XYZ file of C-alpha atoms in Angstrom:
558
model
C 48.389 -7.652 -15.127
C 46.804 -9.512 -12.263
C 47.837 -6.805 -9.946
C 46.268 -4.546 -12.377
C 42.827 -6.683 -12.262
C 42.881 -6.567 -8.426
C 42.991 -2.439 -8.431
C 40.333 -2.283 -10.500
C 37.932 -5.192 -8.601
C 38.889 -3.301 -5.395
C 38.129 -0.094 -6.896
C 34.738 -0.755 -7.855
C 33.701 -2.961 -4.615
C 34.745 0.720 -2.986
C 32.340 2.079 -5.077
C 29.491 -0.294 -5.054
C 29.711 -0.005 -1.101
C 29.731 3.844 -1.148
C 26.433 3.849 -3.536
C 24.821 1.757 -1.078
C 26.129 3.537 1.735
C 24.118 6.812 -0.112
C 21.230 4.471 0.194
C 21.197 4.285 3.229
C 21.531 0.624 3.042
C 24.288 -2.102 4.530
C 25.264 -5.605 3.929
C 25.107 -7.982 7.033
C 27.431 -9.704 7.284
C 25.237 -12.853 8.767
C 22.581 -13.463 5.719
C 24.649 -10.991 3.219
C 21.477 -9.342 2.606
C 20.517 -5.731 2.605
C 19.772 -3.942 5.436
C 18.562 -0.511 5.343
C 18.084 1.959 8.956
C 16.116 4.456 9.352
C 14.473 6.119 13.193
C 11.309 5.220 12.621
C 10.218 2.445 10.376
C 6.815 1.970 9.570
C 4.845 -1.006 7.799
C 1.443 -0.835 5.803
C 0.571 1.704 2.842
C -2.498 2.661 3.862
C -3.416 6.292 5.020
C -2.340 5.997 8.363
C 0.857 4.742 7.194
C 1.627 7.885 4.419
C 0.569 10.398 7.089
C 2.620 8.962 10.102
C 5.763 8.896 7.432
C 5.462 12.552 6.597
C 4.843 13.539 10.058
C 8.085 11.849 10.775
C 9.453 13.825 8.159
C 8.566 16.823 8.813
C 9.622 16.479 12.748
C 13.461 15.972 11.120
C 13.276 11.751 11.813
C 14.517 9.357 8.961
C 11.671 6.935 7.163
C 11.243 4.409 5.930
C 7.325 2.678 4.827
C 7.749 -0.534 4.152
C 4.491 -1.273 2.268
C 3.240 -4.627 1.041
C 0.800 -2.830 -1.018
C 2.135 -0.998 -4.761
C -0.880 1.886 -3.914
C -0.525 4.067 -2.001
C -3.538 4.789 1.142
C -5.343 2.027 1.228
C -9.134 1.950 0.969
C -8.829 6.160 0.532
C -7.868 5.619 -3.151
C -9.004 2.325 -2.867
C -12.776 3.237 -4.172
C -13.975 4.781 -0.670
C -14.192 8.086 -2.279
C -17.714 9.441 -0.638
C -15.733 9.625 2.704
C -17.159 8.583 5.750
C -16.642 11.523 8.063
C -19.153 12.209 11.156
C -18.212 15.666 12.679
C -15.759 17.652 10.262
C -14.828 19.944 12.925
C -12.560 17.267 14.566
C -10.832 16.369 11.513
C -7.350 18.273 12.349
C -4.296 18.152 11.091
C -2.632 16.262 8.289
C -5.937 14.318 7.803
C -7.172 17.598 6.844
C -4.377 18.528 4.680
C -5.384 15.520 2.691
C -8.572 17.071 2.174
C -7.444 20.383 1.107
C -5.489 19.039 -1.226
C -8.705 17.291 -2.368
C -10.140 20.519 -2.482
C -7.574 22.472 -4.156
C -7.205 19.810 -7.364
C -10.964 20.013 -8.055
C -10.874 23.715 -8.412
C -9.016 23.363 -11.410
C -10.634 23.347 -14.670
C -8.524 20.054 -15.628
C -10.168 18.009 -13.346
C -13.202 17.814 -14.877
C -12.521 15.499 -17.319
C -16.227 14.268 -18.529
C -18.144 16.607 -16.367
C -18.753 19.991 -15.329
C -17.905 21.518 -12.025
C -20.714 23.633 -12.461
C -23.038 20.305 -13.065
C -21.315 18.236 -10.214
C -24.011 18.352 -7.470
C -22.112 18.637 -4.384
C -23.730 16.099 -2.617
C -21.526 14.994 0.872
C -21.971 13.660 3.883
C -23.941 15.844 6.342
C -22.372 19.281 4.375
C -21.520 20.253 0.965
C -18.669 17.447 -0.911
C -17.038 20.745 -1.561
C -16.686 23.029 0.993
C -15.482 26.536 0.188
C -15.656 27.835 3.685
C -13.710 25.734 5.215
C -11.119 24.876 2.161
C -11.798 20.823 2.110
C -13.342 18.387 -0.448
C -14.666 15.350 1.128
C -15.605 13.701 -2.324
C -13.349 12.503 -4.569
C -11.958 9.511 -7.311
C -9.731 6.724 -6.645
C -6.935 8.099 -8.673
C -7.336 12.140 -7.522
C -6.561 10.695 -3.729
C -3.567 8.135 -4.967
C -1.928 11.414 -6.758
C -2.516 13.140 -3.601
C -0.508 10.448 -1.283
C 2.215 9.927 -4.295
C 2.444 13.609 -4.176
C 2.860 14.002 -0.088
C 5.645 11.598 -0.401
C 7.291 12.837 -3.320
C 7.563 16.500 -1.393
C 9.132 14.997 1.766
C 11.303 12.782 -0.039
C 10.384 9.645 1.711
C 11.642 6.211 0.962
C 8.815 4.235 0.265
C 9.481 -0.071 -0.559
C 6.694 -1.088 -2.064
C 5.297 -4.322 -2.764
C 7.349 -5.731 0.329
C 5.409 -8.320 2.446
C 6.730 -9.200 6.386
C 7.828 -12.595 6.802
C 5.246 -13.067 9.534
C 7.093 -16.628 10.592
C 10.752 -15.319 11.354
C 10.812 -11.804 10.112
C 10.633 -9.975 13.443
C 13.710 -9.556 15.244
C 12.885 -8.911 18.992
C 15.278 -8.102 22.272
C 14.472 -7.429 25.609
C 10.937 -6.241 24.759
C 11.899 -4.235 21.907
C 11.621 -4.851 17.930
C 15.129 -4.736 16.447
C 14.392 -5.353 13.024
C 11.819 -6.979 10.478
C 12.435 -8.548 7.640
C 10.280 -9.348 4.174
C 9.846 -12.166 2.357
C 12.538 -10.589 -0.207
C 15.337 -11.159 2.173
C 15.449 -7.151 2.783
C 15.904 -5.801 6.378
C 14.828 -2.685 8.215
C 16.431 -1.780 11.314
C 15.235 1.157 13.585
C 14.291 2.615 17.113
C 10.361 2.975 16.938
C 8.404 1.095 14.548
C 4.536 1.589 13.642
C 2.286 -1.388 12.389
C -0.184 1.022 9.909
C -1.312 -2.374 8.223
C -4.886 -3.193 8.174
C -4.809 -6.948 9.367
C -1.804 -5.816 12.316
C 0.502 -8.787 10.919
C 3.824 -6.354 12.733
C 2.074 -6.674 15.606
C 0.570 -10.125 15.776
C 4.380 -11.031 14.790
C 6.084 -9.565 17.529
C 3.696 -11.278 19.904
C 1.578 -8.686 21.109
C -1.924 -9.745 22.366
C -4.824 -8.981 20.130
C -8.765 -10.024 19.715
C -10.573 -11.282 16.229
C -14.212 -11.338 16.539
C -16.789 -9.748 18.863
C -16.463 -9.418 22.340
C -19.683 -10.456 24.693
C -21.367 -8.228 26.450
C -19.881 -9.065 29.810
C -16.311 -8.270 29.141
C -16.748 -4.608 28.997
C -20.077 -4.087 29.476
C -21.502 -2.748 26.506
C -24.913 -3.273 24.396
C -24.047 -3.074 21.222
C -21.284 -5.671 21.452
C -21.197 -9.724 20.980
C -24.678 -11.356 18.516
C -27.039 -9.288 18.103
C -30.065 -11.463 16.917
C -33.277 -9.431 16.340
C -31.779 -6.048 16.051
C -32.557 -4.383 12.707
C -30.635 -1.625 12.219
C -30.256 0.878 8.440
C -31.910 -0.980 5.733
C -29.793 -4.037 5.463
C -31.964 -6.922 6.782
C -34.559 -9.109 5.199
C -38.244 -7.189 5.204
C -40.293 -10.154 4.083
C -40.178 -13.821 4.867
C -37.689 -15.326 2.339
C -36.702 -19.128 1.931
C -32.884 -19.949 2.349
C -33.629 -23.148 0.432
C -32.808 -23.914 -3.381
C -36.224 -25.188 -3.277
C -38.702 -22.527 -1.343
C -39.942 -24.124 1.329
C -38.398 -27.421 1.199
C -34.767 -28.332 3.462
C -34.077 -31.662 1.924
C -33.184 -29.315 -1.018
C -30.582 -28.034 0.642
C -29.289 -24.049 1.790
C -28.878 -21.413 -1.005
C -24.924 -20.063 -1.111
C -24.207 -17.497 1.078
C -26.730 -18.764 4.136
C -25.097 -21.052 7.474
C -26.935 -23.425 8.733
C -25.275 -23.054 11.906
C -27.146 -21.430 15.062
C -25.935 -17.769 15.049
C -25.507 -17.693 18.964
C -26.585 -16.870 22.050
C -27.906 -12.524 22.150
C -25.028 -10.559 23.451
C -22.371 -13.562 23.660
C -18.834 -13.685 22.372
C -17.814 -15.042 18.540
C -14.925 -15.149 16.653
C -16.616 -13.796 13.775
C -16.207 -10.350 11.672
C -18.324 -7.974 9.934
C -18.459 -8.444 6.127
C -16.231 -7.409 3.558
C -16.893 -5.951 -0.240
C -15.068 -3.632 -2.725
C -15.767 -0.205 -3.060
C -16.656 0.199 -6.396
C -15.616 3.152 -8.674
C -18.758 2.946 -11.556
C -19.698 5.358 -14.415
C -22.808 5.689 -16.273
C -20.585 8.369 -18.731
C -20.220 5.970 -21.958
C -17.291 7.400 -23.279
C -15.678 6.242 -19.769
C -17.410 3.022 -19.569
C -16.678 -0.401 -19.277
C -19.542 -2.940 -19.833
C -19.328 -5.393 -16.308
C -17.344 -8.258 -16.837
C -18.726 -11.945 -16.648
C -16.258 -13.365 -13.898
C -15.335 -17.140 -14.599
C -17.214 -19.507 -12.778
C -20.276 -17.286 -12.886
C -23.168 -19.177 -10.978
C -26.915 -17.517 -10.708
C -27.827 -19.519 -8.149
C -25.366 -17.655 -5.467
C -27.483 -14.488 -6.354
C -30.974 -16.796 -6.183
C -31.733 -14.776 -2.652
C -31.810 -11.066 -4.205
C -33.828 -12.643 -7.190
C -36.365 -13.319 -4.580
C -35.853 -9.973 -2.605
C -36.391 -7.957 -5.933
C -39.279 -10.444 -5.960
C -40.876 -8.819 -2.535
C -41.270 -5.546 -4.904
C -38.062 -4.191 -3.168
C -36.982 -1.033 -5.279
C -33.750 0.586 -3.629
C -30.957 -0.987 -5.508
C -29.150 2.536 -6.662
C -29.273 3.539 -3.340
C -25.965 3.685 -2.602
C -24.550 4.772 -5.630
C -23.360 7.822 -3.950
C -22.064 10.573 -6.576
C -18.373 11.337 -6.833
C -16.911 14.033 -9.321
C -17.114 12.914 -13.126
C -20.374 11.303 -13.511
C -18.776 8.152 -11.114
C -19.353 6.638 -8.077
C -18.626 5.356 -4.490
C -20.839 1.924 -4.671
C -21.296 0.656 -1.565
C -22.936 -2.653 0.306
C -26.968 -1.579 0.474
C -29.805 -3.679 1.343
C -30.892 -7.578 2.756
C -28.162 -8.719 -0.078
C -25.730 -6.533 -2.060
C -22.120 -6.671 -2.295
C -20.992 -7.584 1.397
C -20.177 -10.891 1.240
C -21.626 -11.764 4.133
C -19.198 -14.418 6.328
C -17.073 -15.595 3.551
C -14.478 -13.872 5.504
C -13.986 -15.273 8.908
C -10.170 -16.164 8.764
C -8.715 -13.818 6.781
C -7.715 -11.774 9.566
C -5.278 -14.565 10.697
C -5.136 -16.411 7.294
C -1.823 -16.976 5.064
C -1.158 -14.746 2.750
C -2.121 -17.319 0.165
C -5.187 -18.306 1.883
C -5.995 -13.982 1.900
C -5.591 -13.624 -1.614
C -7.902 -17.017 -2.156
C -10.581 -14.876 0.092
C -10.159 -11.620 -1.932
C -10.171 -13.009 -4.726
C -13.519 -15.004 -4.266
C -15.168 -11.810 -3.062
C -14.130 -10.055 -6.479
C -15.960 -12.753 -8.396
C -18.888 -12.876 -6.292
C -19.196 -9.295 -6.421
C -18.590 -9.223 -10.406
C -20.740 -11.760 -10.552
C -23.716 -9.376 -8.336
C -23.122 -6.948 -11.157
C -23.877 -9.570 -13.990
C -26.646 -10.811 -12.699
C -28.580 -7.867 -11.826
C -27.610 -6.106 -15.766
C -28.338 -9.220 -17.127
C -30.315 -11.962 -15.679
C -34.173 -12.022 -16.410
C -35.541 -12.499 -13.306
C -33.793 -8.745 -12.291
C -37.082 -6.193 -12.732
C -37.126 -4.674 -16.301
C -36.871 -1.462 -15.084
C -33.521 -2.038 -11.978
C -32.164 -4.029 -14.858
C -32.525 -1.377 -17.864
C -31.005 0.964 -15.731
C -27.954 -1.430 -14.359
C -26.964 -1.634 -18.394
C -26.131 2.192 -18.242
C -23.456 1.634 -15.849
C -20.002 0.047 -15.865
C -16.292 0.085 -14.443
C -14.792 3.328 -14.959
C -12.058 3.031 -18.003
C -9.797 5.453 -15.843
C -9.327 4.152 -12.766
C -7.310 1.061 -11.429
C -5.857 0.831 -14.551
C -3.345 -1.659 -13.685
C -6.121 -3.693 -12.304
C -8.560 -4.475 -14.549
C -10.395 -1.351 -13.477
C -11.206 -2.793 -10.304
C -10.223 -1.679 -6.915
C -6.868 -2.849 -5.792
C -7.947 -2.711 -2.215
C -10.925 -5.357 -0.522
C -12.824 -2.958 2.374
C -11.199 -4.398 5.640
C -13.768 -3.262 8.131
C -12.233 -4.846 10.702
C -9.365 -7.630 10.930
C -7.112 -8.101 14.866
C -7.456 -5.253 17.161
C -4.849 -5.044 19.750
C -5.530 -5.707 23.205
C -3.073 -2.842 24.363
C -2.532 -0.336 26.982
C -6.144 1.334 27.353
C -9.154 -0.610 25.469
C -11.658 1.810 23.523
C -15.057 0.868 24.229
C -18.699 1.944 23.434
C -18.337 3.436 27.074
C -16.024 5.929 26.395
C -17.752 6.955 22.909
C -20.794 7.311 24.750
C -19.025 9.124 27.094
C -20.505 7.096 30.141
C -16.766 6.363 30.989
C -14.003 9.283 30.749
C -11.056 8.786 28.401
C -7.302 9.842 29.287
C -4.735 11.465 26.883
C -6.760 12.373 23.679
C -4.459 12.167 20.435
C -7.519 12.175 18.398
C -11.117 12.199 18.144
C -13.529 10.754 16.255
C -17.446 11.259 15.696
C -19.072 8.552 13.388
C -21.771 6.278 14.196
C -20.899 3.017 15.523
C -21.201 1.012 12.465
C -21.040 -2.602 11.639
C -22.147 -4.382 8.791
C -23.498 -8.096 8.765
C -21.308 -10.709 10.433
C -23.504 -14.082 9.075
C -26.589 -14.908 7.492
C -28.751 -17.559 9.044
C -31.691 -19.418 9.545
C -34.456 -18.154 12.252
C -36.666 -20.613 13.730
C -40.078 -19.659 11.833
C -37.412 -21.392 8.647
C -36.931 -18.079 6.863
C -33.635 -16.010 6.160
C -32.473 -13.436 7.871
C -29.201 -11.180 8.350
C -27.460 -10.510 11.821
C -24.566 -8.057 13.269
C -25.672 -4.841 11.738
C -26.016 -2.133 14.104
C -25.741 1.843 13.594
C -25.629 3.488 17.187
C -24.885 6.914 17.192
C -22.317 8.437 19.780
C -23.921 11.417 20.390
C -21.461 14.029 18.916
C -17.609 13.542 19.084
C -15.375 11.510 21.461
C -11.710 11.477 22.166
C -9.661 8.491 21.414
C -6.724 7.615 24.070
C -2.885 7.632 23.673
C -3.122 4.333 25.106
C -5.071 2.750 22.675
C -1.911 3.170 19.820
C 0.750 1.267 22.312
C 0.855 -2.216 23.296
C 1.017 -3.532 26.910
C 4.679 -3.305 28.050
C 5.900 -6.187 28.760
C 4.981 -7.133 24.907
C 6.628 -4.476 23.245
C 8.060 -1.137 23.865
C 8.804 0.418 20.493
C 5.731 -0.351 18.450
C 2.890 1.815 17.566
C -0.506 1.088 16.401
C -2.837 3.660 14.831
C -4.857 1.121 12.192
C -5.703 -2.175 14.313
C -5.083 -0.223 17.707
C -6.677 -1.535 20.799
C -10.681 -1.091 20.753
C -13.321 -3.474 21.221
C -15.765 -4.970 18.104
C -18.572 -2.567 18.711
C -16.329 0.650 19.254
C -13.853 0.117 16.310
C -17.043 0.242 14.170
C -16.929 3.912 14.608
C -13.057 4.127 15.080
C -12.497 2.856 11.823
C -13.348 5.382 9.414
C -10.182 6.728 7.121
C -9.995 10.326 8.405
C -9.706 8.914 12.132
C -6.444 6.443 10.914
C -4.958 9.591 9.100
C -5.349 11.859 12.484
C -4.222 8.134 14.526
C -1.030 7.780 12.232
C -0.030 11.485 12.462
C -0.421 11.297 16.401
C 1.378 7.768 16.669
C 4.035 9.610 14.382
C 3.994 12.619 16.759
C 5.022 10.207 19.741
C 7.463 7.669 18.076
C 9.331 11.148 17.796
C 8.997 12.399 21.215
C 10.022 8.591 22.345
C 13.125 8.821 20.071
C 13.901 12.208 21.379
C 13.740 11.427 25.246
C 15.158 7.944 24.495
C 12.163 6.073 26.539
C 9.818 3.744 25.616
C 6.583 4.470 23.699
C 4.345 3.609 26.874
C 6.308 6.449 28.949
C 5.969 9.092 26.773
C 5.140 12.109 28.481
C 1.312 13.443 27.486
C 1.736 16.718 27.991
C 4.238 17.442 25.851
C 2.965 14.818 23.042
C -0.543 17.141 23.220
C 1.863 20.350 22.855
C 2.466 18.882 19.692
C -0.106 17.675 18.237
C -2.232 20.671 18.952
C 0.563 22.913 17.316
C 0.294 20.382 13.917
C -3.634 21.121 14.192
C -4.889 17.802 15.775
C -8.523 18.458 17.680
C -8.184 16.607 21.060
C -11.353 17.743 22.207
C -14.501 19.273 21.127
C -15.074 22.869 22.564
């Protein structure tokens, strides 16, 4: 009998180990955890991270995204739907495949749900949101580009771990410069030969010890304009117009600051912080009522922390709906607009570094101050009759983020650690005052940043500083160099979200096409590095921009 008992334990341990051999996965025989190997492995969910996994694919390399987010791409189906694109033209590649698939599900009759196509006004970015010519939609909902990403991955049969968060204290495994494995907080290990951080906050790479810079940069360390404070530079519409009080009481500084406004001096012009441009949520809203949910009164709702636009709409300031730009099915991308709107303004300063306790504290206080911005402008009296009758014919969209509350499940990241790496992007080479080697990419947006604090001037009034909108005067390239760290940190990592720019020039870097064309081309090389068996700073350029032009990538504008 007990020799019976012992055929049949042994025959199903066989078994149990072959499943998980299927997998893919092992058991170490240190931790007796699993440990799953693939060539590439690559950490983040965002849009970079879905379109370096199925260029892997597609080049015949195994994949694995290990993704600390349950949606997939990141602020792309995130709520950023009215897509900030500069020059078209220069989107290549699978960043444009994206967008044909946009295109292709919106000229179906079933995706106009509570509106007609016919009715839809097209409005984009510089050309039509639809563009028949060329085959792309630039405009879309939150859950049109999730179904997109779910479907990408679905095709290429890629492994995707979701909801897996690096164990930024021991979970990187390093050896003579090289990442052997990482590990998650759920005891699971990857193992593999090139490994891309496609995380917005670069926690991969800050974990494997590879240099990188929060904050602006001053002027003098790469000798640029638009970089470091920039007190008494008034860029878009996003400043205060009139002489506002920062005090509860008008007038009077015994009664203390208003929320939201530092005392602190905001710095020397052009020098060096360690501060970051604001942070909001894209919001998806509807005025369609059979798809719309009244705003929500978040707990802990305070008027006073919205006491400074009660006093803007005061000024006779009219240009609230501004940037309710139109998306398909009577909804919207709402975005940050005006002297005080939904950026939180520097209630964000150490996320970038922070816990991921401490992060969720910080997203989680911007989602109540920004549900709270919603309340009080539907519902509080001193909000203009007429801003205020309108604001009660909108509301969250019943159909989107559905798991969520029908708010976005991703906080806009504008900017977080940026690598210090191989070649440094500056405003020099978008301005093309200084040349750039080995183009993977390019990119064509304005340099953009939104406020980075809200202070005191020395007349006593209230104004906003760090928003600047430069443009670059058409496209520029972006450098292989800027994806790789410095050698002797790490010689199997790639980069292609918090790559290796300064403050100033990530502002234009950062749009979501240019981390879709970054992760393809940091794809493109962990393949090529694999291949030649070398390290990802010695790939050979010429034959990575064989590639990437054969996939469609635009390395420079003719």
């Amino acid at each position: 009998m007990k020799q019976k008992r012992r055929i049949i334990n042994l025959t199903l341990a066989l078994f149990i180990f072959g499943i998980m051999g299927l997998l893919g996965c092992k058991q170490s025989k240190e931790t007796n955890k699993s440990v799953a190997t693939a060539d590439i492995i690559i950490y983040g969910g965002t849009s970079a991270a879905i379109s370096a996994a199925v260029e892997a694919k597609r080049s015949g390399k195994s994949v694995i995204v290990v993704s600390p987010d349950i949606h997939l791409g990141g602020l792309s189906s995130g709520g950023l739907g009215f897509t900030d694109t500069g020059n078209k033209s220069v989107i290549g590649g699978l960043a444009r495949e994206f967008y044909h698939r946009i295109w292709k599900h919106y000229n179906t009759e079933e995706a106009w749900i509570w509106q007609k196509k016919e009715e839809y006004g097209n409005k984009g970015q510089g050309t039509p949101a639809m563009d028949g010519e060329n085959r792309t939609m630039w405009i879309f909902e939150p859950h049109v580009a999730e179904k997109v990403f779910e479907d990408l991955v679905a095709e290429e049969q890629i492994r995707v771990d979701r909801d897996e968060w690096l164990d930024r204290e021991k979970g990187v495994e390093m050896e003579d410069g090289n990442i052997v494995s990482i590990t998650t907080l759920s005891g699971k290990t990857y193992t593999g030969k090139i490994f891309l951080d496609a995380t917005y906050e670069g926690d991969l790479m800050a974990a494997a010890g590879v240099s990188y810079h929060v904050g602006r940069e001053g002027k003098e360390v790469y000798g640029e304009e638009w970089n470091g404070v920039q007190t008494g530079v008034l860029h878009h519409k996003h400043w205060f117009a009139s002489d506002i009080s920062p005090y509860v009481v008008p007038g009077d500084p015994s009664s203390g600051l208003l929320p939201k406004v530092s005392g602190e001096h905001p710095g020397e012009k052009h020098s060096g912080d360690d501060k970051i441009q604001a942070y909001c949520f894209r919001m998806c809203m509807t005025n369609h009522p059979e798809n719309r949910i009244p705003f929500p009164k978040p707990e802990g709702y305070d008027p006073l922390n919205y006491e400074l636009l009660a006093r803007v709409f005061e000024t006779g300031r009219k240009d609230w709906f501004e940037k309710f730009d139109p998306i398909p099915n009577h909804k919207t991308d709402t975005n940050n607009h005006g002297p005080f709107s939904s950026d939180n303004i520097g209630m964000n300063y150490d996320y970038p570094v922070a816990s991921y306790e401490r992060r969720k504290e910080i997203i989680k206080e911007h989602e109540n101050y920004q549900k709270g911005l919603l309340w009080f402008v539907a519902n509080d009296p001193r909000v203009p009759e007429d801003i205020q009758t309108e604001m009660q014919t909108w509301g969250l969209s019943k159909d989107e983020f559905k798991d969520n509350g029908n708010w976005p499940h991703q906080i806009y990241v504008r900017e977080a650690r940026r690598m210090i790496g191989d070649f440094v992007m500056t405003e020099n080479e978008l301005l093309k005052k200084s040349p750039t080697p080995k183009s993977i990419g390019m990119g064509s947006y304005t340099m953009d940043s939104h406020n980075v604090q809200r202070y005191i001037k020395p007349d006593g009034f209230v104004q906003n500083e760090g928003d600047i909108g430069v443009s670059t005067n058409g496209p520029y390239a972006i450098s292989y160099g800027t994806l790789v760290p410095k050698k002797e940190e790490c010689k199997n990592l790639l980069v292609p979200v918090c790559l290796s720019s300064s403050h100033i020039a990530f502002g234009s870097i950062r749009m979501e096409p240019v981390f879709m064309i970054l992760g393809q081309s940091a794809a493109a090389a962990a393949v090529l590095a694999i291949d030649e068996n070398t390290v990802v700073q010695d790939v050979d350029y010429n034959k990575l921009k064989d590639v990437l032009l054969a996939k469609g990538q635009i390395l420079e504008k003719k």
